[in-house]
Coordinates of C-alpha atoms in Angstrom, one line a residue:
X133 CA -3.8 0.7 -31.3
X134 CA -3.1 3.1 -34.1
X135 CA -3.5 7.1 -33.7
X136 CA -5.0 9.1 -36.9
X137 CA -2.1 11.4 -38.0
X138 CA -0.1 10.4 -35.0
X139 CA 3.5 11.4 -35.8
X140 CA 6.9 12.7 -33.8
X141 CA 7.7 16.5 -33.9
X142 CA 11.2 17.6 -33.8
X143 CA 12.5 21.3 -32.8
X144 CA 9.6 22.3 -34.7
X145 CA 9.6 20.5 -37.7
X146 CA 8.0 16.7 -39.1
X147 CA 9.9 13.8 -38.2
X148 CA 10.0 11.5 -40.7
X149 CA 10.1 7.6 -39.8
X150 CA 13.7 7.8 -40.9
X151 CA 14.1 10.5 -38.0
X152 CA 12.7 8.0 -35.1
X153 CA 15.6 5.4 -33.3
X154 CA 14.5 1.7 -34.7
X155 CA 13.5 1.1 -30.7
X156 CA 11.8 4.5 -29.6
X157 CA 8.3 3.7 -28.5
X158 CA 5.6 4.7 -30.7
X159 CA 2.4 7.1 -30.5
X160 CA 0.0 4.6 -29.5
X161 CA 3.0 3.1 -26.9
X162 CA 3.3 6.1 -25.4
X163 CA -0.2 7.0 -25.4
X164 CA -0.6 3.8 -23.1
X165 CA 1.5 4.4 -20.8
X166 CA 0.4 8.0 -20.1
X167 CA -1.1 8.1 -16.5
X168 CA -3.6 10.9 -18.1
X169 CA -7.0 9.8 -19.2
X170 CA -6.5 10.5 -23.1
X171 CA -9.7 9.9 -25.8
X172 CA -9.1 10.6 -29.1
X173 CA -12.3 11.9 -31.0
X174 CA -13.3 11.9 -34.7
X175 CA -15.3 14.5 -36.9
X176 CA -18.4 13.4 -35.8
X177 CA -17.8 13.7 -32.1
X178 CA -17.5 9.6 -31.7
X179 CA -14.7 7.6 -29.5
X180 CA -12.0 6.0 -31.6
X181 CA -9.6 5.1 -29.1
X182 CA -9.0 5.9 -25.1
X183 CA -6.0 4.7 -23.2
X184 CA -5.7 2.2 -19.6
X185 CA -5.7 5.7 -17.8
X186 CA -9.5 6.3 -19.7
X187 CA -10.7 2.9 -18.9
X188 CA -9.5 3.1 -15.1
X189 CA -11.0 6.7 -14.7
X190 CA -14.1 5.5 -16.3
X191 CA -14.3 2.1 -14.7
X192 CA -15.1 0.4 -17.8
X193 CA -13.1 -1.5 -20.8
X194 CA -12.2 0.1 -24.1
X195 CA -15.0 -2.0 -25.9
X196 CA -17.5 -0.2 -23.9
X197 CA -16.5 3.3 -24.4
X198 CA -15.0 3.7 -28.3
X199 CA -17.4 3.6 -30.7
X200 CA -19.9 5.5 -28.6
X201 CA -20.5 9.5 -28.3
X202 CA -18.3 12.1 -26.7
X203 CA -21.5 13.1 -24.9
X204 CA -22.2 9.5 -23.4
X205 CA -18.7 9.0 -22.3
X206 CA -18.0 12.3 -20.5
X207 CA -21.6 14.7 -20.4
X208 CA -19.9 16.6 -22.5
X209 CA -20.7 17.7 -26.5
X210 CA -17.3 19.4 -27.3
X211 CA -19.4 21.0 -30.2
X212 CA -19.3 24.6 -28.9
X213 CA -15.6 24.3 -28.8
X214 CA -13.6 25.0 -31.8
X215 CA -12.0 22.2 -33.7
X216 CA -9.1 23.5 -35.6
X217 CA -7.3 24.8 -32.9
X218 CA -6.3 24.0 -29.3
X219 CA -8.0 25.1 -26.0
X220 CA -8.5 24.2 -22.6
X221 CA -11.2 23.9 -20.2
X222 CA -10.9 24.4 -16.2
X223 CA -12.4 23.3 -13.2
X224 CA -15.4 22.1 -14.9
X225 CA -18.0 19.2 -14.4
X226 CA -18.4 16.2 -16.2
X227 CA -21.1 13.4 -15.8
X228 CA -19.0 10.3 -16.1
X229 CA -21.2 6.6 -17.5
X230 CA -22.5 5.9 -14.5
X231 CA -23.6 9.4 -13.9
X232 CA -20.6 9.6 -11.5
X233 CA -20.1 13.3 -11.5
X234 CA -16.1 14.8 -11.6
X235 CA -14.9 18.3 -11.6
X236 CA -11.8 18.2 -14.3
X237 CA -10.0 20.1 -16.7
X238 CA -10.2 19.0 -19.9
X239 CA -7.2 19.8 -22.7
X240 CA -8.3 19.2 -26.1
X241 CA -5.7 19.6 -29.2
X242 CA -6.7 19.2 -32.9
X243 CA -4.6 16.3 -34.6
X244 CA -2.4 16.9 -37.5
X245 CA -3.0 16.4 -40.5
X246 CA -6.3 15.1 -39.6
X247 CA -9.3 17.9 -39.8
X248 CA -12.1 17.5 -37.0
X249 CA -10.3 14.5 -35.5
X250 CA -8.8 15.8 -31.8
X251 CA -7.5 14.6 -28.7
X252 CA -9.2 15.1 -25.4
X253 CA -6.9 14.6 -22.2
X254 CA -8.9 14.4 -18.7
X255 CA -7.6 16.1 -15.7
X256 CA -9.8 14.8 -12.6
X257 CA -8.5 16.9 -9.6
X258 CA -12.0 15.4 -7.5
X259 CA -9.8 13.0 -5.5
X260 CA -7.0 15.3 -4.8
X261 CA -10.3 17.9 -3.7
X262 CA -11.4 14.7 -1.2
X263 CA -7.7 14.4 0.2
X264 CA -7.8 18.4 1.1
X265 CA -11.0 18.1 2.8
X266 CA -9.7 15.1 4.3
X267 CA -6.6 17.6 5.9
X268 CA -8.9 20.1 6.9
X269 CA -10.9 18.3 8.7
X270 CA -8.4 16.6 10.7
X271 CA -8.2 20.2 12.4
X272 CA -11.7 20.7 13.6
X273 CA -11.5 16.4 14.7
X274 CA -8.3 17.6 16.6
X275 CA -10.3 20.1 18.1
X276 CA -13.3 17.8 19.4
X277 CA -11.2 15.6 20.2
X278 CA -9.4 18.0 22.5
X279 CA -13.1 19.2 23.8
X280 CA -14.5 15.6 24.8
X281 CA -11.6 15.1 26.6
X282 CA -11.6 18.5 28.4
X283 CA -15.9 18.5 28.5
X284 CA -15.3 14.4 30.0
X285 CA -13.1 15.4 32.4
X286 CA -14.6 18.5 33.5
X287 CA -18.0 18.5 33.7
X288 CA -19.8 15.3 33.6
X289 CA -18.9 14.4 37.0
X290 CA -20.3 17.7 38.2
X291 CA -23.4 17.3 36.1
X292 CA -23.9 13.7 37.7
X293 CA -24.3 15.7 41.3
X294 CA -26.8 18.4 39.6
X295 CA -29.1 15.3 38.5
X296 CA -29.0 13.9 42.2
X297 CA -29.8 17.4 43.8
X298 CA -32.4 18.1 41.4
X299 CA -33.7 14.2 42.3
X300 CA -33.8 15.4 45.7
X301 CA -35.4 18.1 45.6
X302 CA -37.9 16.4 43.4
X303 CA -39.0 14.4 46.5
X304 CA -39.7 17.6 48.3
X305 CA -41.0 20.1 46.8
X306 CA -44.9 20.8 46.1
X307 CA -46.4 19.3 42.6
X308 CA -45.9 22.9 40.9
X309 CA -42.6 23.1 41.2
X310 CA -42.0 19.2 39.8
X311 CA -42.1 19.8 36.3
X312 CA -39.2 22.3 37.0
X313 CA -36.6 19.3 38.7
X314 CA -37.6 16.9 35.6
X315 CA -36.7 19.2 33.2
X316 CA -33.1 20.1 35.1
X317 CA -32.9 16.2 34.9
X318 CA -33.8 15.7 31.4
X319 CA -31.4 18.5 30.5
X320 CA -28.8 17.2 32.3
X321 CA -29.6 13.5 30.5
X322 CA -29.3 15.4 27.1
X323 CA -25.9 17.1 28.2
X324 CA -24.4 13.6 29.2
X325 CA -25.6 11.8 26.1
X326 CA -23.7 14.7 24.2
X327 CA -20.9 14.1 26.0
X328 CA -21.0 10.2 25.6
X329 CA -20.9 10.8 22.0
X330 CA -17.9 13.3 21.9
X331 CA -15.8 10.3 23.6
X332 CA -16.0 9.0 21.3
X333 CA -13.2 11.1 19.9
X334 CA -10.9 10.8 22.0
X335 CA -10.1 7.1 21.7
X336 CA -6.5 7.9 19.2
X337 CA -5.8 4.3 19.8
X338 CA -5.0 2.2 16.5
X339 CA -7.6 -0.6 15.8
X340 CA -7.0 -4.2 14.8
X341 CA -7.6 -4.4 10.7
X342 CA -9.2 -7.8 9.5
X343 CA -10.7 -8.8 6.7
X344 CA -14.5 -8.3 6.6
X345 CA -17.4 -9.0 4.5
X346 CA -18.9 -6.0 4.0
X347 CA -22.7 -7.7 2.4
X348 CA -23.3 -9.5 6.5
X349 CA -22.1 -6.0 8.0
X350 CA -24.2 -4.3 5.7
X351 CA -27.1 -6.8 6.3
X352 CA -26.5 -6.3 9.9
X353 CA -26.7 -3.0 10.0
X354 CA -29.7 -3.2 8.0
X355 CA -31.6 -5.2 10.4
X356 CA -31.1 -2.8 12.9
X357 CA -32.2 -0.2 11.0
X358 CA -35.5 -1.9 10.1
X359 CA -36.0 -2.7 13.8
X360 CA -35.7 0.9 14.9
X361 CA -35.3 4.3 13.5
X362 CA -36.1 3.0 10.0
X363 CA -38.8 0.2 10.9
X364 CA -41.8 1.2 7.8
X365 CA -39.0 2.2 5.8
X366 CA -37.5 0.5 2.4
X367 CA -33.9 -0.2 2.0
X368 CA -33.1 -1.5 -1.0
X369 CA -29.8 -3.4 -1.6
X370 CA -27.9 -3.3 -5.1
X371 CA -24.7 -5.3 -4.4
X372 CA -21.9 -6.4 -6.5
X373 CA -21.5 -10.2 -5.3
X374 CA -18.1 -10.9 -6.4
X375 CA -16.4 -8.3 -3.9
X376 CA -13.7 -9.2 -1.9
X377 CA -13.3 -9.0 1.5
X378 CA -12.5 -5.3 3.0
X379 CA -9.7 -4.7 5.5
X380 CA -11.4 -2.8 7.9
X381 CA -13.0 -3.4 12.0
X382 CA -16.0 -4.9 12.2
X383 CA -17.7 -2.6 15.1
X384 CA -16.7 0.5 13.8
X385 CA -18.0 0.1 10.1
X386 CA -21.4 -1.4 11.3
X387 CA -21.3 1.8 13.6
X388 CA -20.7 3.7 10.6
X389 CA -23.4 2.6 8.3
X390 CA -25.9 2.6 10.9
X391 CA -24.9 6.1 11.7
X392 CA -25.4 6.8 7.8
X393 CA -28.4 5.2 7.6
X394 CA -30.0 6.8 10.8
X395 CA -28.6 10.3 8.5
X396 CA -30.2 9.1 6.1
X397 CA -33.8 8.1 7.2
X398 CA -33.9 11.6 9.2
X399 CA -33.3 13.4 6.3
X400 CA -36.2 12.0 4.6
X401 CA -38.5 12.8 7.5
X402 CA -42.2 11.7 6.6
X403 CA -41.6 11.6 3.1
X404 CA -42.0 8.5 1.1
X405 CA -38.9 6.9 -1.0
X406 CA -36.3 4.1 -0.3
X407 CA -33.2 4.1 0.8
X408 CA -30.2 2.4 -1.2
X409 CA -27.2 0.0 -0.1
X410 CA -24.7 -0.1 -3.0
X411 CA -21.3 -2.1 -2.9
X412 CA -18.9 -1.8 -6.0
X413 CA -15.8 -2.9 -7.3
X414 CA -13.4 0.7 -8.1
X415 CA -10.0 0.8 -9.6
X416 CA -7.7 3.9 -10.0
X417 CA -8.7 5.5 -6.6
X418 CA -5.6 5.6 -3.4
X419 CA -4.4 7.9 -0.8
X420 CA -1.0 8.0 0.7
X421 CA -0.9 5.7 3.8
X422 CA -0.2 7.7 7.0
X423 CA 2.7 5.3 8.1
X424 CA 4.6 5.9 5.0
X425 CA 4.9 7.1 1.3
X426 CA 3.1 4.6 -0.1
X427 CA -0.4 4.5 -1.5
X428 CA -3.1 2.7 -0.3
X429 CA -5.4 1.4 -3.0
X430 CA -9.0 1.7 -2.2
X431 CA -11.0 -0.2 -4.5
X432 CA -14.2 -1.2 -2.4
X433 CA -17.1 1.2 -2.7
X434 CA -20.3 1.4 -0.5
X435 CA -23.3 3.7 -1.0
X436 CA -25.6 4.9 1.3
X437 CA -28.1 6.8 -1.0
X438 CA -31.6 8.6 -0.1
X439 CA -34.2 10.4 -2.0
X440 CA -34.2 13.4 0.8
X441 CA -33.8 16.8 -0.5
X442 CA -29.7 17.1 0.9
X443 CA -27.7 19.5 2.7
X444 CA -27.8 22.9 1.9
X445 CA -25.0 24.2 -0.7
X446 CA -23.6 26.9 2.1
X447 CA -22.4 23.8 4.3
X448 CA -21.9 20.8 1.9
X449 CA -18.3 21.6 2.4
X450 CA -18.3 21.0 6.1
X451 CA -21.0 18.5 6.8
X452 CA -18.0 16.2 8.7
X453 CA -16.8 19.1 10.6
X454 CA -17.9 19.1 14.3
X455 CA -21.2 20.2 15.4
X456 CA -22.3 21.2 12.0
X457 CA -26.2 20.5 11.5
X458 CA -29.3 21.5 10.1
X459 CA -31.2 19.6 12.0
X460 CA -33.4 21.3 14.6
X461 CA -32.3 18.5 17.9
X462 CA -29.0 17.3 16.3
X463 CA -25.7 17.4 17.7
X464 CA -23.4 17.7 14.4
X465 CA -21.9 15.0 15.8
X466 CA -22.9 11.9 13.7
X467 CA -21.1 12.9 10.3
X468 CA -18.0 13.6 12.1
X469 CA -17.9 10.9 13.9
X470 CA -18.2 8.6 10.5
X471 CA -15.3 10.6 9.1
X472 CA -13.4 9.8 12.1
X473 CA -14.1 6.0 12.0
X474 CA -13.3 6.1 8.2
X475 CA -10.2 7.7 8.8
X476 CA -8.9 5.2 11.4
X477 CA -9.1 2.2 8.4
X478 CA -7.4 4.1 5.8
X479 CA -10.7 4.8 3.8
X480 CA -12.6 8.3 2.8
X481 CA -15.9 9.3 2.8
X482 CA -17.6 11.5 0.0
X483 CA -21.1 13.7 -0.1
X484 CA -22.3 14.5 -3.5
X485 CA -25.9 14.9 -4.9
X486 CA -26.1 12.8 -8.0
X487 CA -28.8 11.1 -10.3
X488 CA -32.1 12.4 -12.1
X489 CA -33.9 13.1 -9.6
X490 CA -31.4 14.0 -7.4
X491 CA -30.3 11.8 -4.9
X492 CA -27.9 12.3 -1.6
X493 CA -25.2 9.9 -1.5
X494 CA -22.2 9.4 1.1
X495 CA -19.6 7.2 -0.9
X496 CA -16.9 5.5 1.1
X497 CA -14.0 4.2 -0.5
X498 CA -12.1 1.7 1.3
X499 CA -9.1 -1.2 1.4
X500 CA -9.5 -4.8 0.3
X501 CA -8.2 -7.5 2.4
X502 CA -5.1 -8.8 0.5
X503 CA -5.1 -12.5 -0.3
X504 CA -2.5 -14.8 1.3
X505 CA -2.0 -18.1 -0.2

């Protein structure tokens, strides 16, 4: 790989190849190794060469990405930007192949000796964003997790007694006064459901981790779907069948995508559309295992994607927070209970609006199943 005008600057000056040790490591070496997505970009805005860093970010190979536009590899022209002289762009978006949307910030330097021919370095701080929501969040399922223990403890017993007397007195009392005791008993129903579903919190106990194959729980999940809250509704399934297995436990991520899906099929109410199963293979994407300083790599995508018009912008940022909803009869309990299960096998969970039209999609990112001979 050979950089246009590539050469070695010294204390301000032009090295010359006489200047460089017989073994130092070239331009297009070093450019390599660089764990920053580079591209470098001719006059007429095309890709003549990207680094591994480009090709992970991108999840594609070089073939695939040089020889193509600057706009069709990162949404972005670079044609109102000047070309003879450095500048930088922050916390901006960029509409990766794939329409996968990032927010980056994007370095771009001119190259010597080589007019209109620069080099555009990729920043991605999206992940980084996901890990400080991940954080943040951890407070408020602290929190609930603190309340459905407290709530548990404290009042479902006492609302079990409430349902009996108002049972009683349902027996009694004249036919006018009955559709008062069945309302104190379907209240009371409602208030133990919630609480059912906050105990769900409070289980802090590690789970067993085995390999899965995420197409049968997927399929699963499906089924139940179809049988119940979704049954007249289409879910389609666009599935990468080469994926390995996923670490994860079986109960909990059927729970989750049947959670998601039930999201999903609510937020589309009456109206007509599908709703999508994706699986994918993704490198370049880890978070720091909570037993350690090491990195968990988590390569196995699912989708769960509907056509419904999304959550509005003022809570995007706290949809898995506890007992956030816009739903008229909802809890705000689902969401964070997906986070939570997530969580528990090493994995995140993503909202974004993506696609033309737009589309809602919950992206979870999680382990593979390592492979013992």
């Amino acid at each position: 790989m050979a950089l246009p005008g590539s050469s070695l600057i010294r204390f301000g000056r032009r090295a010359s190849a006489a200047d460089r040790p017989a073994d130092a490591p070239s331009a297009a070496e070093i450019m390599a190794a660089m764990a920053t997505a580079v591209l470098t970009i001719d006059p007429d805005g095309q890709v003549v060469e990207i680094n591994a860093a480009c090709e992970s970010l991108f999840n594609l190979s070089r073939s695939q990405i040089v020889g193509h536009g600057v706009l069709d590899a990162i949404g972005h022209p670079l044609t109102t930007m000047p070309s003879d002289a450095p500048f930088a762009a922050y916390d901006i978006d960029i509409v990766l192949p794939g329409r996968r949307r990032m927010r980056v910030d994007l370095m771009v330097a001119p190259l010597p000796d080589r007019p209109g021919w620069r080099a555009v370095s990729i920043h991605g701080h999206a992940r980084s964003a996901i890990g400080a929501r991940s954080i943040d969040r951890e407070g408020g399922t602290r929190t609930a997790v603190a309340a459905a223990a407290m709530l548990a403890h404290e009042v479902k017993n006492p609302l079990s007694a409430v349902r009996g007397a108002a049972q009683l007195l349902e027996t009694s009392c004249d036919e006018e006064s009955r559709p008062l005791t069945r309302l104190i008993r379907e209240e009371v129903d409602r208030v133990a459901a919630l609480i059912d579903r906050m105990q769900g919190f409070t289980d802090t106990r590690p789970i067993e981790m085995t390999p899965q194959n995420i197409h049968a729980i997927l399929g699963h999940a499906r089924e139940v779907a179809l049988k119940g809250f979704a049954q007249g509704r289409v879910i389609r399934e666009v599935y990468d069948p080469s994926l390995p297995a996923v670490l994860g436990h079986r109960d909990s991520l059927i729970q989750i995508v049947i959670n998601l899906l039930k999201n999903a099929a609510e937020a589309m109410g009456e109206e007509p559309g599908a709703i999508t199963l994706t699986t994918a293979y993704r490198h370049g994407v880890s978070m720091r295992r909570a037993d350690g300083d090491a990195r968990q790599p988590l390569p196995i995508e699912l989708c769960v994607i509907d056509e419904g018009p999304g959550a509005p912008p003022e809570i995007e940022g706290h949809l898995f927070d506890p007992f956030v909803t816009t739903k008229r009869t909802g809890s705000g309990l689902g969401l964070a209970l997906v986070e939570k299960l997530v969580s528990d096998q090493g994995g995140i969970i993503e909202y974004a609006r993506e696609g033309t039209p737009s589309r809602t999609v919950f992206r979870l990112l999680l382990p593979r199943a390592r492979v013992t001979a």
